[in-house]
Amino acid sequence: MTSTNPFFSPSTLPYELPPFADIREEHYLPAFEQGMAEHLAETEAVAANPEPPTFENTIVALERSGDLLDRVSKVFFNRASSDTAPGIQEIEAKVNPALAAHADAVHLNADLYVRIKALYASRTELGLDAEALRLLERYHTRFVRAGAELSEEGRERLKALNARIAEASTAFEQNLFADTKAAALVLDSPEELSGLSADAVAAAAANATALGHDGKYVLSLKNFSNQSELASLDDRALRRRLLEASLGRGLTSNGELTVRLAALRAERAALLGYENHAAYVVADQTAGTPEAVTSLLTRLVPPAVANAEREAAALAAASGLEDFSAWDWAYWSEKVRKAEFDIDTAAMRPYFELDRVLRDGVFHAAGQVYGLSFTERPDLIGYHPDVRVFEVFNADGSPLGLYLGDFFARASKRGGAWMNSLVDQSALTGRKPVVVNNLNVAKPAEGEPALLTYDEVNTLFHEFGHALHGLFSDVRHPFFSGTAVPRDFVEYPSQVNEMWVTRPEVLAHYARHHETGEPMPAELVARMEDAERFGQGFRTVEYLAAAVLDWAWHTIPAGHDPGDAEEFEAAALKEAGLALPAIPPRYRSTYFAHIFAHGYSAGYYSYIWSEVLDADTVEWFKENGGMRRENGDVFRRELLSRGGSVDPMAAFEGFRGRAPRIEPLLARRGLTG
């Protein structure tokens, strides 16, 4: 195994792209075990160094450690999300608690912390440059927040809590994966799918075949509450079945885990000296205090609810239904949108063919704003046949990195869309970035085009914004690479990249009918933007409801029993003024993987927090002439390339010339009155 395991030495492929063609399931666990052993030995060697601590022999040495563990972790956890299997899930259940224990072994190493603490105490006397000084400060903060200053008894209790949290989080995600798969609707005939486009019906048939239901039609669930098919399905009873299947996920399997995770996190926060888990999380984010987050959410709820109630009245009137319900909202919203704005979102899909959106939209915008160019590399193999690999070049032709696109849904992929880093940029290691975007677009039948919804187009631009954040990284130390920024800042660059979706010169370049090549009519674009504003009440309320749930779960104090998960959820929404039966939260607690499995605990507010910066940045681009290379160069230099090497809010204020203003966000979301 030692001689054949591809993780045991750095990849020899371009940009150190992982050698996916050689990686087998049986390679992961030995690589994790060896990687943790090597990393622990490396950190213990730093801790035991008889020489006095210096920045080089302590901090830089730590930055150079853990190479094998980093390689296998990046590949494995991307695989676990995008192409899982029973064996992968078994490995995940084993390694997550082991990794939690390993992190504790490093961060709770008393001798290692003594060296870091000594350097931190004399940091102003070390002659460090700005990035090195920030690195030392961040290492000190990381170790303190990980419990380095606890008593021996406290450290042992922390280790036990971390292990239990890791186990529960893994179980939550695996239960949700199984529940989501089991909740798919299996239908017998295409007539039941009346209202869906022909290609969507064909995709449902292909999905059924892939899942072993030949001759039938399967609607698999996305990770959020309101399934996209609800906007089109004519059969009201089927719409109800679909939404109830979505809303019911995890109620049996994850209810107790939700309560347990919230309680364990509260106990850990108290051990570390914080009032609750939210206070612990936010102390190291740009928001700074729980009060700042609460203030933002509280300010947005009343105008959002008022906006949504106006929309609800209009939809109920249009439907003529006396019992207008949640499963009717998206369907009648489409009807009203078509009647009032002459917008048929299904009729827009032929203008959004995936490859054209990618090449002539996403890549074209990146070329116009940042001077990038892209060359597909079919000679480089991804981790799944659907994965495409592109080499990315700067305007001067110099190589920047690799971009992998994994766009199609499949039974082995979790829901949603995300970006991962497979190789982190660092001048210290000499590595250039390799990043991947995952989406969940329905895969078309063989020979048919992949047509996107408008929301999926927006998602592709959004996730590519994360990819740019990783590709543009220009830091010395791996600690700061790419998207290694506070959670409530990480969504900011991706949200900014959404501005190019409807930019006229970009839209005209990619929004062309896949059969005729005709451009999308200009007046349709204007109507589309008006129609977008019509739905802002719904979108803001469903988002805020999820953010409030996250906040409620993670502001409970240690020792408090949240009780039944459904009852806790209902009470939290009622207290916040968001208990609107026709608008369920974007995620209910028992399938809220963002916060119970994927690192966004007490951080889902970050989307709206980042959107304040995003909306203000869009105004900056407009004030400075819009899509100009000069603007892109400034944004890349001052923000996208810096990773975590600078204070993010200081970088924003340096870029914008002032603190962010909330008014552009309020205007965008129709919350100004």
Short mmCIF file of C-alpha atoms in Angstrom, two decimals, residues 251 254-264 266 552-553 556-557 559-572 589-590 596:
data_model
loop_
_atom_site.label_atom_id
_atom_site.label_comp_id
_atom_site.label_asym_id
_atom_site.label_seq_id
_atom_site.Cartn_x
_atom_site.Cartn_y
_atom_site.Cartn_z
CA LEU A 251 -38.09 14.78 11.13
CA ASN A 254 -32.49 14.10 12.61
CA GLY A 255 -34.82 15.67 15.17
CA GLU A 256 -32.96 14.36 18.19
CA LEU A 257 -29.58 15.01 16.52
CA THR A 258 -30.54 18.64 15.93
CA VAL A 259 -31.30 19.12 19.63
CA ARG A 260 -28.16 17.25 20.66
CA LEU A 261 -25.86 19.27 18.40
CA ALA A 262 -27.27 22.58 19.63
CA ALA A 263 -26.85 21.51 23.27
CA LEU A 264 -23.31 20.17 22.74
CA ALA A 266 -23.70 25.47 23.81
CA ALA A 552 -32.22 30.54 17.73
CA TRP A 553 -30.59 27.12 17.92
CA ILE A 556 -29.42 28.76 23.70
CA PRO A 557 -27.25 28.77 26.85
CA GLY A 559 -27.67 23.46 30.22
CA HIS A 560 -30.83 24.56 28.43
CA ASP A 561 -32.91 21.76 26.94
CA PRO A 562 -34.37 22.95 23.61
CA GLY A 563 -37.03 20.24 23.82
CA ASP A 564 -38.69 18.85 20.72
CA ALA A 565 -37.05 20.09 17.50
CA GLU A 566 -40.32 20.87 15.70
CA GLU A 567 -41.77 22.71 18.69
CA PHE A 568 -38.57 24.71 19.16
CA GLU A 569 -38.58 25.65 15.49
CA ALA A 570 -42.22 26.78 15.55
CA ALA A 571 -41.67 28.89 18.67
CA ALA A 572 -38.54 30.54 17.22
CA SER A 589 -33.98 22.48 11.10
CA THR A 590 -33.84 18.76 10.36
CA PHE A 596 -25.61 21.07 11.37
#
